[in-house]
Amino acid sequence: MEAQAVLRPAGHRALVWRERPATAGAAVLVLHGGQEHGLRGPGPLNLPGLRMRPFARAVERVTAGHEVAVGVVRYRCRGWNGDRADAARDAAAALQELAEELGPVPTVLVGHSMGGRAALAAGGHPCVAGVVALAPWCPGGEPYAHLAGRRVLVLHGDGDRVTAPDDTVRFAALARSAGARTAGYLVAGSGHAMLRRAAAWHRATAALTAGLLGLRGLPHDVSAALALDGPDAEGLRLPL
């Protein structure tokens, strides 16, 4: 979804900063989950948003001192809402706002569940250096060609009963066949809410985000998977 085509609703700001250095040279946007349908806005007690706060804090710790801005995407609606793809449109709007404020700085999108789907949908934006998708919602027929040339890292719990790990692997393999650089972790003993082995999720997400921004090296197994071509699923079920 091209950010230039986004029409932002009057009065809605899709980007909310957590950390914004005066001379930011890179950025991270965090996207929380939601639901399949729902036109009402997220309420004051937004559990999907609360779930992503430890991830944002972990990213802030690993990027501290590197002039990296960290923001969250603010949704207009709780749901994806079919062809409206509201969360994806909000992600694209947030990227547009980011580029207007910071310039075309390299940006990593970190999204969970519906937020992972939105991050993958917005991953073709010129600012996006990579995507870290956590237990993403990857239904059949989802577009992927726009991710050509992007690095896409996926993590999924093997006990997830909300979004299917096999769907994530299938999507990542298709994106790889279209020219994306993909790698994936299967998080043993964890489910959709990422509560079991939460610390492992947080550490891995922060480290992978820093690696995509060039602040540290990526793990060897991830780098090897990113070098693969074609529709093979090798390197998409690495153990975590």
Short mmCIF file of C-alpha atoms in Angstrom, two decimals, residues 3-222:
data_model
loop_
_atom_site.label_atom_id
_atom_site.label_comp_id
_atom_site.label_asym_id
_atom_site.label_seq_id
_atom_site.Cartn_x
_atom_site.Cartn_y
_atom_site.Cartn_z
CA ALA A 3 1.78 5.90 1.50
CA GLN A 4 1.37 8.62 -1.13
CA ALA A 5 -2.18 7.38 -1.85
CA VAL A 6 -3.33 7.53 1.76
CA LEU A 7 -6.08 9.98 2.61
CA ARG A 8 -5.95 10.65 6.33
CA PRO A 9 -9.27 11.24 8.09
CA ALA A 10 -9.61 14.73 9.50
CA GLY A 11 -8.53 14.86 13.10
CA HIS A 12 -6.92 11.43 13.20
CA ARG A 13 -3.21 11.12 13.82
CA ALA A 14 -2.03 7.60 13.09
CA LEU A 15 1.48 8.03 14.52
CA VAL A 16 2.12 8.47 18.23
CA TRP A 17 5.74 8.82 19.33
CA ARG A 18 7.21 7.09 22.37
CA GLU A 19 10.77 8.23 21.71
CA ARG A 20 11.69 10.94 19.19
CA PRO A 21 15.32 12.13 19.19
CA ALA A 22 15.85 15.58 17.73
CA THR A 23 18.02 14.16 14.95
CA ALA A 24 16.54 10.72 14.43
CA GLY A 25 18.28 8.75 11.69
CA ALA A 26 16.06 5.66 11.88
CA ALA A 27 12.71 4.62 13.31
CA VAL A 28 10.67 1.71 14.59
CA LEU A 29 6.87 1.54 14.45
CA VAL A 30 4.98 -0.87 16.71
CA LEU A 31 1.57 -2.20 15.63
CA HIS A 32 -0.67 -4.06 18.07
CA GLY A 33 -3.30 -6.64 17.28
CA GLY A 34 -7.06 -6.33 16.91
CA GLN A 35 -9.92 -8.37 15.57
CA GLU A 36 -11.44 -9.45 12.28
CA HIS A 37 -14.40 -7.06 12.44
CA GLY A 38 -15.01 -3.96 14.51
CA LEU A 39 -15.70 -0.37 13.49
CA ARG A 40 -15.45 1.13 16.95
CA GLY A 41 -12.15 2.59 18.07
CA PRO A 42 -9.94 0.85 20.63
CA GLY A 43 -11.18 1.56 24.15
CA PRO A 44 -9.25 3.03 27.09
CA LEU A 45 -8.37 -0.48 28.28
CA ASN A 46 -6.74 -1.72 25.08
CA LEU A 47 -5.30 -5.15 25.90
CA PRO A 48 -3.69 -5.69 22.47
CA GLY A 49 -1.93 -2.35 22.89
CA LEU A 50 -0.80 -3.19 26.42
CA ARG A 51 0.62 -6.49 25.15
CA MET A 52 3.02 -4.62 22.88
CA ARG A 53 4.39 -2.22 25.50
CA PRO A 54 7.12 -4.63 26.71
CA PHE A 55 8.18 -5.10 23.08
CA ALA A 56 8.42 -1.34 22.60
CA ARG A 57 10.45 -1.00 25.79
CA ALA A 58 12.79 -3.80 24.69
CA VAL A 59 13.31 -2.04 21.36
CA GLU A 60 13.97 1.26 23.12
CA ARG A 61 16.62 -0.36 25.31
CA VAL A 62 18.48 -1.95 22.43
CA THR A 63 18.36 1.20 20.28
CA ALA A 64 19.22 3.66 23.09
CA GLY A 65 21.95 6.08 22.09
CA HIS A 66 21.55 5.41 18.36
CA GLU A 67 19.15 8.25 17.48
CA VAL A 68 16.27 5.88 16.73
CA ALA A 69 12.70 7.16 17.02
CA VAL A 70 10.12 4.68 18.34
CA GLY A 71 6.42 5.15 17.70
CA VAL A 72 3.16 3.24 17.77
CA VAL A 73 0.42 3.12 15.15
CA ARG A 74 -2.93 4.40 16.40
CA TYR A 75 -5.87 2.65 14.79
CA ARG A 76 -9.21 4.23 13.95
CA CYS A 77 -11.01 0.88 14.31
CA ARG A 78 -10.56 -2.28 16.33
CA GLY A 79 -11.04 -4.48 13.27
CA TRP A 80 -9.47 -5.19 9.90
CA ASN A 81 -12.94 -5.03 8.36
CA GLY A 82 -12.58 -6.97 5.15
CA ASP A 83 -11.65 -5.04 2.04
CA ARG A 84 -11.48 -1.82 4.06
CA ALA A 85 -8.21 -3.12 5.56
CA ASP A 86 -8.41 -0.35 8.16
CA ALA A 87 -5.30 -1.35 10.10
CA ALA A 88 -3.21 -1.44 6.93
CA ARG A 89 -4.44 2.01 5.95
CA ASP A 90 -3.55 3.34 9.39
CA ALA A 91 -0.09 1.80 9.11
CA ALA A 92 0.42 3.48 5.75
CA ALA A 93 -0.82 6.79 7.16
CA ALA A 94 1.61 6.50 10.09
CA LEU A 95 4.49 5.89 7.67
CA GLN A 96 3.44 8.94 5.69
CA GLU A 97 3.42 11.05 8.84
CA LEU A 98 6.80 9.61 9.84
CA ALA A 99 8.35 10.52 6.48
CA GLU A 100 6.94 14.03 6.68
CA GLU A 101 8.44 14.56 10.13
CA LEU A 102 11.76 12.72 9.93
CA GLY A 103 12.41 12.38 6.22
CA PRO A 104 12.96 9.03 4.47
CA VAL A 105 14.74 7.34 7.38
CA PRO A 106 15.06 3.53 7.44
CA THR A 107 12.17 2.13 9.44
CA VAL A 108 11.36 -1.27 10.91
CA LEU A 109 7.74 -2.30 11.45
CA VAL A 110 7.05 -4.58 14.43
CA GLY A 111 3.51 -5.95 14.45
CA HIS A 112 1.54 -8.64 16.29
CA SER A 113 -1.44 -10.57 14.90
CA MET A 114 -3.62 -8.06 12.99
CA GLY A 115 -0.76 -5.60 13.47
CA GLY A 116 1.55 -8.13 11.84
CA ARG A 117 -0.80 -8.33 8.88
CA ALA A 118 -0.88 -4.53 8.69
CA ALA A 119 2.92 -4.33 8.89
CA LEU A 120 3.29 -6.84 6.07
CA ALA A 121 0.72 -4.96 3.99
CA ALA A 122 2.54 -1.64 4.50
CA GLY A 123 6.00 -3.16 4.07
CA GLY A 124 6.43 -1.88 0.53
CA HIS A 125 6.65 1.75 1.70
CA PRO A 126 9.96 3.35 0.61
CA CYS A 127 11.00 3.95 4.23
CA VAL A 128 10.60 0.34 5.32
CA ALA A 129 13.91 -1.44 5.82
CA GLY A 130 12.32 -4.55 7.27
CA VAL A 131 9.37 -6.11 9.05
CA VAL A 132 9.26 -8.18 12.23
CA ALA A 133 5.89 -9.94 12.26
CA LEU A 134 4.84 -11.66 15.49
CA ALA A 135 2.19 -14.38 15.15
CA PRO A 136 0.88 -12.52 12.12
CA TRP A 137 -2.55 -13.05 10.63
CA CYS A 138 -1.76 -14.27 7.10
CA PRO A 139 -4.96 -15.43 5.38
CA GLY A 140 -4.85 -17.01 1.95
CA GLY A 141 -4.75 -14.62 -0.96
CA GLU A 142 -2.82 -11.92 0.90
CA PRO A 143 -0.62 -9.82 -1.44
CA TYR A 144 3.13 -10.27 -1.11
CA ALA A 145 4.80 -9.04 -4.32
CA HIS A 146 5.24 -5.54 -2.83
CA LEU A 147 7.73 -7.02 -0.33
CA ALA A 148 10.34 -7.72 -3.01
CA GLY A 149 13.71 -6.48 -1.78
CA ARG A 150 12.51 -6.16 1.82
CA ARG A 151 13.74 -8.26 4.76
CA VAL A 152 10.83 -9.97 6.46
CA LEU A 153 11.31 -11.80 9.76
CA VAL A 154 8.43 -13.81 11.22
CA LEU A 155 8.02 -15.39 14.65
CA HIS A 156 5.16 -17.70 15.56
CA GLY A 157 4.38 -19.83 18.61
CA ASP A 158 3.94 -23.52 17.87
CA GLY A 159 0.92 -23.61 20.20
CA ASP A 160 -0.94 -20.73 18.51
CA ARG A 161 -4.66 -21.51 18.10
CA VAL A 162 -5.69 -18.05 16.83
CA THR A 163 -3.45 -17.53 13.82
CA ALA A 164 -1.83 -20.52 12.16
CA PRO A 165 1.97 -20.95 12.11
CA ASP A 166 1.66 -22.83 8.81
CA ASP A 167 -0.08 -19.83 7.23
CA THR A 168 2.83 -17.63 8.30
CA VAL A 169 5.38 -20.02 6.78
CA ARG A 170 3.35 -20.24 3.56
CA PHE A 171 3.16 -16.45 3.28
CA ALA A 172 6.88 -16.02 3.98
CA ALA A 173 7.75 -18.63 1.35
CA LEU A 174 5.55 -16.89 -1.23
CA ALA A 175 7.13 -13.53 -0.39
CA ARG A 176 10.55 -15.11 -0.78
CA SER A 177 9.59 -16.41 -4.22
CA ALA A 178 8.69 -12.82 -5.19
CA GLY A 179 12.07 -11.44 -4.11
CA ALA A 180 11.66 -10.74 -0.40
CA ARG A 181 14.40 -11.87 1.99
CA THR A 182 12.69 -13.94 4.64
CA ALA A 183 13.51 -15.87 7.80
CA GLY A 184 11.35 -17.23 10.58
CA TYR A 185 11.42 -18.56 14.12
CA LEU A 186 9.04 -21.12 15.60
CA VAL A 187 8.70 -20.32 19.30
CA ALA A 188 8.37 -23.66 21.09
CA GLY A 189 5.82 -23.86 23.89
CA SER A 190 4.17 -20.49 23.23
CA GLY A 191 0.77 -19.38 21.99
CA HIS A 192 -0.83 -16.39 20.35
CA ALA A 193 -0.70 -14.05 23.34
CA MET A 194 3.09 -14.53 23.62
CA LEU A 195 2.78 -14.85 27.42
CA ARG A 196 4.62 -18.14 27.69
CA ARG A 197 8.31 -17.48 27.10
CA ALA A 198 7.52 -13.77 26.97
CA ALA A 199 11.12 -12.78 27.73
CA ALA A 200 12.35 -14.81 24.74
CA TRP A 201 9.85 -13.05 22.47
CA HIS A 202 10.96 -9.63 23.75
CA ARG A 203 14.69 -10.35 23.44
CA ALA A 204 14.41 -11.85 19.97
CA THR A 205 12.23 -9.03 18.66
CA ALA A 206 14.56 -6.34 20.00
CA ALA A 207 17.67 -8.09 18.66
CA LEU A 208 16.14 -8.67 15.22
CA THR A 209 14.94 -5.07 15.03
CA ALA A 210 18.42 -3.81 15.90
CA GLY A 211 19.88 -6.14 13.29
CA LEU A 212 17.54 -4.88 10.57
CA LEU A 213 18.59 -1.32 11.43
CA GLY A 214 22.28 -2.27 11.19
CA LEU A 215 22.97 -1.60 14.87
CA ARG A 216 24.25 -5.16 15.38
CA GLY A 217 24.66 -8.32 13.37
CA LEU A 218 21.75 -10.62 12.78
CA PRO A 219 22.00 -14.18 14.13
CA HIS A 220 23.86 -16.53 11.80
CA ASP A 221 20.82 -18.74 11.17
CA VAL A 222 18.72 -15.72 10.24
#
